[in-house]
Amino acid sequence: MSKIFERLNTKKEKDIRTLADFVQIFCRENHSSATREAFPVKEERLQPILDGQTPELCPDCVKLLNHGIAKLLLCSHDPKPMCKRCKTQCYGPGYRERIREVMRFSALYLIKHGRVDLMLHYMF
């Protein structure tokens, strides 16, 4: 696992934070009746990337976030392109559609709730 973290750069760190925030927004708004628990951060090097905060997620969203973080860490492209523009689709079956749904919902949620400042922060 340590070799994976050697390829970690500020772009990938920002992508991990954005992914965690977007999955948390999606889970909070769509899975309100599901039992949530703190996202288990098994690798201590991820803790500072998540700003010391662990998102509260349902089990399905924990699985999705784990998959997304793993794919971000394993990405061999440097610089890393946006996943939707990448020629190498590395997300497993079903995960790509779920990630797209999460990203679309969370971005619209932030815009509708007047958080364009956060959208700009995430994108740039």
PDB file of C-alpha atoms in Angstrom:
ATOM      1  CA  MET A   1       0.000   0.000   0.000  1.00  0.00           C
ATOM      2  CA  SER A   2       2.906   2.378   0.630  1.00  0.00           C
ATOM      3  CA  LYS A   3       3.920   2.342  -3.073  1.00  0.00           C
ATOM      4  CA  ILE A   4       0.450   3.529  -3.968  1.00  0.00           C
ATOM      5  CA  PHE A   5       0.818   6.542  -1.696  1.00  0.00           C
ATOM      6  CA  GLU A   6       4.131   7.459  -3.345  1.00  0.00           C
ATOM      7  CA  ARG A   7       2.129   8.510  -6.425  1.00  0.00           C
ATOM      8  CA  LEU A   8      -0.139  10.713  -4.312  1.00  0.00           C
ATOM      9  CA  ASN A   9       0.050  14.372  -5.256  1.00  0.00           C
ATOM     10  CA  THR A  10      -1.988  17.457  -4.407  1.00  0.00           C
ATOM     11  CA  LYS A  11      -4.339  16.904  -7.379  1.00  0.00           C
ATOM     12  CA  LYS A  12      -5.190  13.393  -6.221  1.00  0.00           C
ATOM     13  CA  GLU A  13      -5.552  14.574  -2.621  1.00  0.00           C
ATOM     14  CA  LYS A  14      -8.030  17.242  -3.735  1.00  0.00           C
ATOM     15  CA  ASP A  15      -9.897  14.662  -5.823  1.00  0.00           C
ATOM     16  CA  ILE A  16     -10.187  12.353  -2.791  1.00  0.00           C
ATOM     17  CA  ARG A  17     -11.538  15.188  -0.619  1.00  0.00           C
ATOM     18  CA  THR A  18     -14.027  16.200  -3.314  1.00  0.00           C
ATOM     19  CA  LEU A  19     -15.172  12.617  -3.815  1.00  0.00           C
ATOM     20  CA  ALA A  20     -15.664  12.136  -0.061  1.00  0.00           C
ATOM     21  CA  ASP A  21     -17.632  15.393   0.227  1.00  0.00           C
ATOM     22  CA  PHE A  22     -19.835  14.598  -2.769  1.00  0.00           C
ATOM     23  CA  VAL A  23     -20.574  11.051  -1.573  1.00  0.00           C
ATOM     24  CA  GLN A  24     -21.424  12.432   1.873  1.00  0.00           C
ATOM     25  CA  ILE A  25     -23.877  14.978   0.390  1.00  0.00           C
ATOM     26  CA  PHE A  26     -25.477  12.286  -1.779  1.00  0.00           C
ATOM     27  CA  CYS A  27     -25.793   9.834   1.110  1.00  0.00           C
ATOM     28  CA  ARG A  28     -27.188  12.410   3.527  1.00  0.00           C
ATOM     29  CA  GLU A  29     -29.862  13.559   1.062  1.00  0.00           C
ATOM     30  CA  ASN A  30     -30.826  10.208  -0.518  1.00  0.00           C
ATOM     31  CA  HIS A  31     -30.261   7.605   2.177  1.00  0.00           C
ATOM     32  CA  SER A  32     -31.667   9.431   5.169  1.00  0.00           C
ATOM     33  CA  SER A  33     -33.426   6.356   6.548  1.00  0.00           C
ATOM     34  CA  ALA A  34     -30.355   4.108   6.272  1.00  0.00           C
ATOM     35  CA  THR A  35     -28.133   3.427   9.257  1.00  0.00           C
ATOM     36  CA  ARG A  36     -24.964   5.473   8.938  1.00  0.00           C
ATOM     37  CA  GLU A  37     -21.568   5.037  10.476  1.00  0.00           C
ATOM     38  CA  ALA A  38     -18.265   6.858  10.259  1.00  0.00           C
ATOM     39  CA  PHE A  39     -16.244   6.059   7.144  1.00  0.00           C
ATOM     40  CA  PRO A  40     -13.484   3.683   8.278  1.00  0.00           C
ATOM     41  CA  VAL A  41     -10.103   5.205   7.441  1.00  0.00           C
ATOM     42  CA  LYS A  42      -7.808   2.179   7.502  1.00  0.00           C
ATOM     43  CA  GLU A  43      -4.762   3.972   6.151  1.00  0.00           C
ATOM     44  CA  GLU A  44      -3.606   6.757   8.464  1.00  0.00           C
ATOM     45  CA  ARG A  45      -2.166   8.703   5.518  1.00  0.00           C
ATOM     46  CA  LEU A  46      -5.733   9.293   4.322  1.00  0.00           C
ATOM     47  CA  GLN A  47      -6.738  11.043   7.565  1.00  0.00           C
ATOM     48  CA  PRO A  48      -5.023  14.381   6.778  1.00  0.00           C
ATOM     49  CA  ILE A  49      -6.388  14.261   3.221  1.00  0.00           C
ATOM     50  CA  LEU A  50      -9.925  14.055   4.590  1.00  0.00           C
ATOM     51  CA  ASP A  51      -9.109  17.050   6.832  1.00  0.00           C
ATOM     52  CA  GLY A  52      -9.407  14.879   9.928  1.00  0.00           C
ATOM     53  CA  GLN A  53     -13.143  14.490   9.362  1.00  0.00           C
ATOM     54  CA  THR A  54     -14.711  11.135   8.668  1.00  0.00           C
ATOM     55  CA  PRO A  55     -17.922  11.244   6.640  1.00  0.00           C
ATOM     56  CA  GLU A  56     -21.024   9.538   8.048  1.00  0.00           C
ATOM     57  CA  LEU A  57     -22.187   7.131   5.339  1.00  0.00           C
ATOM     58  CA  CYS A  58     -24.500   4.185   4.812  1.00  0.00           C
ATOM     59  CA  PRO A  59     -22.848   0.817   3.964  1.00  0.00           C
ATOM     60  CA  ASP A  60     -23.504   1.205   0.202  1.00  0.00           C
ATOM     61  CA  CYS A  61     -21.890   4.639   0.117  1.00  0.00           C
ATOM     62  CA  VAL A  62     -18.929   3.387   2.191  1.00  0.00           C
ATOM     63  CA  LYS A  63     -18.371   0.702  -0.439  1.00  0.00           C
ATOM     64  CA  LEU A  64     -18.665   3.268  -3.257  1.00  0.00           C
ATOM     65  CA  LEU A  65     -16.244   5.691  -1.588  1.00  0.00           C
ATOM     66  CA  ASN A  66     -13.738   2.900  -0.900  1.00  0.00           C
ATOM     67  CA  HIS A  67     -13.872   1.876  -4.552  1.00  0.00           C
ATOM     68  CA  GLY A  68     -13.480   5.466  -5.731  1.00  0.00           C
ATOM     69  CA  ILE A  69     -10.510   6.174  -3.457  1.00  0.00           C
ATOM     70  CA  ALA A  70      -8.833   2.926  -4.529  1.00  0.00           C
ATOM     71  CA  LYS A  71      -9.239   3.828  -8.196  1.00  0.00           C
ATOM     72  CA  LEU A  72      -7.911   7.348  -7.611  1.00  0.00           C
ATOM     73  CA  LEU A  73      -4.859   5.997  -5.795  1.00  0.00           C
ATOM     74  CA  LEU A  74      -4.187   3.368  -8.455  1.00  0.00           C
ATOM     75  CA  CYS A  75      -4.549   5.763 -11.398  1.00  0.00           C
ATOM     76  CA  SER A  76      -1.378   5.561 -13.453  1.00  0.00           C
ATOM     77  CA  HIS A  77      -1.971   8.734 -15.473  1.00  0.00           C
ATOM     78  CA  ASP A  78       0.134  11.755 -14.617  1.00  0.00           C
ATOM     79  CA  PRO A  79      -1.401  14.279 -14.715  1.00  0.00           C
ATOM     80  CA  LYS A  80      -4.638  12.529 -13.875  1.00  0.00           C
ATOM     81  CA  PRO A  81      -7.445  13.404 -16.310  1.00  0.00           C
ATOM     82  CA  MET A  82     -11.089  13.711 -15.330  1.00  0.00           C
ATOM     83  CA  CYS A  83     -12.518  10.193 -15.185  1.00  0.00           C
ATOM     84  CA  LYS A  84     -15.241  10.983 -17.707  1.00  0.00           C
ATOM     85  CA  ARG A  85     -12.590  12.048 -20.242  1.00  0.00           C
ATOM     86  CA  CYS A  86     -10.184   9.187 -19.569  1.00  0.00           C
ATOM     87  CA  LYS A  87      -9.647   6.611 -22.297  1.00  0.00           C
ATOM     88  CA  THR A  88      -8.940   3.919 -19.690  1.00  0.00           C
ATOM     89  CA  GLN A  89     -12.109   3.239 -17.726  1.00  0.00           C
ATOM     90  CA  CYS A  90     -10.953   1.671 -14.479  1.00  0.00           C
ATOM     91  CA  TYR A  91     -14.168   1.735 -12.424  1.00  0.00           C
ATOM     92  CA  GLY A  92     -15.787  -1.663 -11.984  1.00  0.00           C
ATOM     93  CA  PRO A  93     -19.155  -2.595 -13.477  1.00  0.00           C
ATOM     94  CA  GLY A  94     -21.926  -0.492 -11.989  1.00  0.00           C
ATOM     95  CA  TYR A  95     -19.571   1.807 -10.066  1.00  0.00           C
ATOM     96  CA  ARG A  96     -19.063   4.232 -12.932  1.00  0.00           C
ATOM     97  CA  GLU A  97     -22.811   4.880 -13.226  1.00  0.00           C
ATOM     98  CA  ARG A  98     -23.149   5.271  -9.455  1.00  0.00           C
ATOM     99  CA  ILE A  99     -20.232   7.738  -9.274  1.00  0.00           C
ATOM    100  CA  ARG A 100     -21.717   9.753 -12.139  1.00  0.00           C
ATOM    101  CA  GLU A 101     -25.068   9.836 -10.326  1.00  0.00           C
ATOM    102  CA  VAL A 102     -23.381  10.997  -7.101  1.00  0.00           C
ATOM    103  CA  MET A 103     -21.379  13.712  -8.874  1.00  0.00           C
ATOM    104  CA  ARG A 104     -24.393  14.979 -10.819  1.00  0.00           C
ATOM    105  CA  PHE A 105     -26.673  15.045  -7.772  1.00  0.00           C
ATOM    106  CA  SER A 106     -24.152  16.662  -5.427  1.00  0.00           C
ATOM    107  CA  ALA A 107     -23.123  19.353  -7.916  1.00  0.00           C
ATOM    108  CA  LEU A 108     -26.762  20.290  -8.552  1.00  0.00           C
ATOM    109  CA  TYR A 109     -27.462  20.206  -4.807  1.00  0.00           C
ATOM    110  CA  LEU A 110     -24.653  22.693  -4.131  1.00  0.00           C
ATOM    111  CA  ILE A 111     -25.803  24.984  -6.936  1.00  0.00           C
ATOM    112  CA  LYS A 112     -29.479  24.882  -5.864  1.00  0.00           C
ATOM    113  CA  HIS A 113     -28.526  25.694  -2.291  1.00  0.00           C
ATOM    114  CA  GLY A 114     -26.468  28.714  -3.300  1.00  0.00           C
ATOM    115  CA  ARG A 115     -23.090  27.134  -2.701  1.00  0.00           C
ATOM    116  CA  VAL A 116     -21.522  28.137  -5.997  1.00  0.00           C
ATOM    117  CA  ASP A 117     -18.448  29.128  -3.968  1.00  0.00           C
ATOM    118  CA  LEU A 118     -18.007  25.474  -2.996  1.00  0.00           C
ATOM    119  CA  MET A 119     -18.518  24.341  -6.581  1.00  0.00           C
ATOM    120  CA  LEU A 120     -15.752  26.688  -7.711  1.00  0.00           C
ATOM    121  CA  HIS A 121     -13.564  25.474  -4.845  1.00  0.00           C
ATOM    122  CA  TYR A 122     -14.057  21.845  -5.885  1.00  0.00           C
ATOM    123  CA  MET A 123     -13.474  22.475  -9.575  1.00  0.00           C
ATOM    124  CA  PHE A 124     -10.427  24.753  -9.369  1.00  0.00           C
TER     125      PHE A 124
END
